């Protein structure tokens, strides 16, 4: 699955360079569509007109599951995002030898940040990417889900502080937002929203609102897992 769904740092760097060389520029997903009121008085989405530098093409970068799940920790991934001493987003993790590593060159988000710093014309409007967050194992590598706020988990992890974890996650989210990243829901439990019951749909949405949106602030975008289309379901 990792081979199918992930890219290496080298591959990712080549992708960024390729889209830049082909004349793409980053745009915010929120600039592409707007909500308005239809003739029937109901809200509807309309596609906006984008004004781009001459010869450029719009590109939205969307990152699934920006959560750094537990399975990733044993497979060579970044453990979490943090704010470096310079105030910029960096990744934190452990090398195979066990030593801690803070870097801006080993994770997709700080790598993009650096790429834009070096190629300012790739983001003429300040956009970076849209980060899709679930919630069932926390966000951005922080264990912010209430399932971790138990005596059992704390006994196994005596240095763990749930409130501190949530506070640090919220600070990183704000730094990302200030830096041009958009935050979106990817459902709380990575559910196929087009196949579950309305009760389960509401339960999942409520959990996302209570355990994720309380850290990210209001979000008006949901990108459905599995590419599920709920149009017919409604």
Short mmCIF file of N, CA and C in Angstrom, two decimals, residues 42 55 97 112 125 138 161-162 183 191 218 225 227:
data_model
loop_
_atom_site.label_atom_id
_atom_site.label_comp_id
_atom_site.label_asym_id
_atom_site.label_seq_id
_atom_site.Cartn_x
_atom_site.Cartn_y
_atom_site.Cartn_z
N UNK A 42 -32.41 28.48 -2.92
CA UNK A 42 -31.54 27.52 -2.27
C UNK A 42 -30.07 27.82 -2.59
N UNK A 55 -0.14 32.83 -19.72
CA UNK A 55 0.55 31.58 -20.04
C UNK A 55 0.58 30.57 -18.92
N UNK A 97 18.41 4.96 13.12
CA UNK A 97 19.32 4.75 14.25
C UNK A 97 18.70 5.16 15.59
N UNK A 112 7.23 21.69 0.17
CA UNK A 112 6.48 22.63 -0.68
C UNK A 112 6.74 24.07 -0.23
N UNK A 125 -0.59 34.08 -5.72
CA UNK A 125 -1.63 34.57 -4.83
C UNK A 125 -1.42 34.11 -3.39
N UNK A 138 -5.99 11.65 15.79
CA UNK A 138 -5.45 12.98 15.96
C UNK A 138 -5.11 13.62 14.63
N UNK A 161 0.76 14.48 27.53
CA UNK A 161 -0.14 15.48 28.12
C UNK A 161 -1.18 15.83 27.07
N UNK A 162 -2.41 15.39 27.27
CA UNK A 162 -3.45 15.53 26.25
C UNK A 162 -3.74 16.99 25.92
N UNK A 183 -7.29 24.18 5.23
CA UNK A 183 -7.62 23.00 6.03
C UNK A 183 -9.01 22.51 5.62
N UNK A 191 -14.46 7.57 6.65
CA UNK A 191 -15.62 6.76 6.30
C UNK A 191 -16.01 6.98 4.84
N UNK A 218 -13.16 27.21 12.05
CA UNK A 218 -14.19 26.83 11.07
C UNK A 218 -13.60 26.38 9.74
N UNK A 225 -13.54 10.81 1.56
CA UNK A 225 -12.67 9.65 1.38
C UNK A 225 -13.18 8.75 0.27
N UNK A 227 -13.20 9.08 -2.75
CA UNK A 227 -13.84 9.75 -3.87
C UNK A 227 -15.34 9.54 -3.89
#
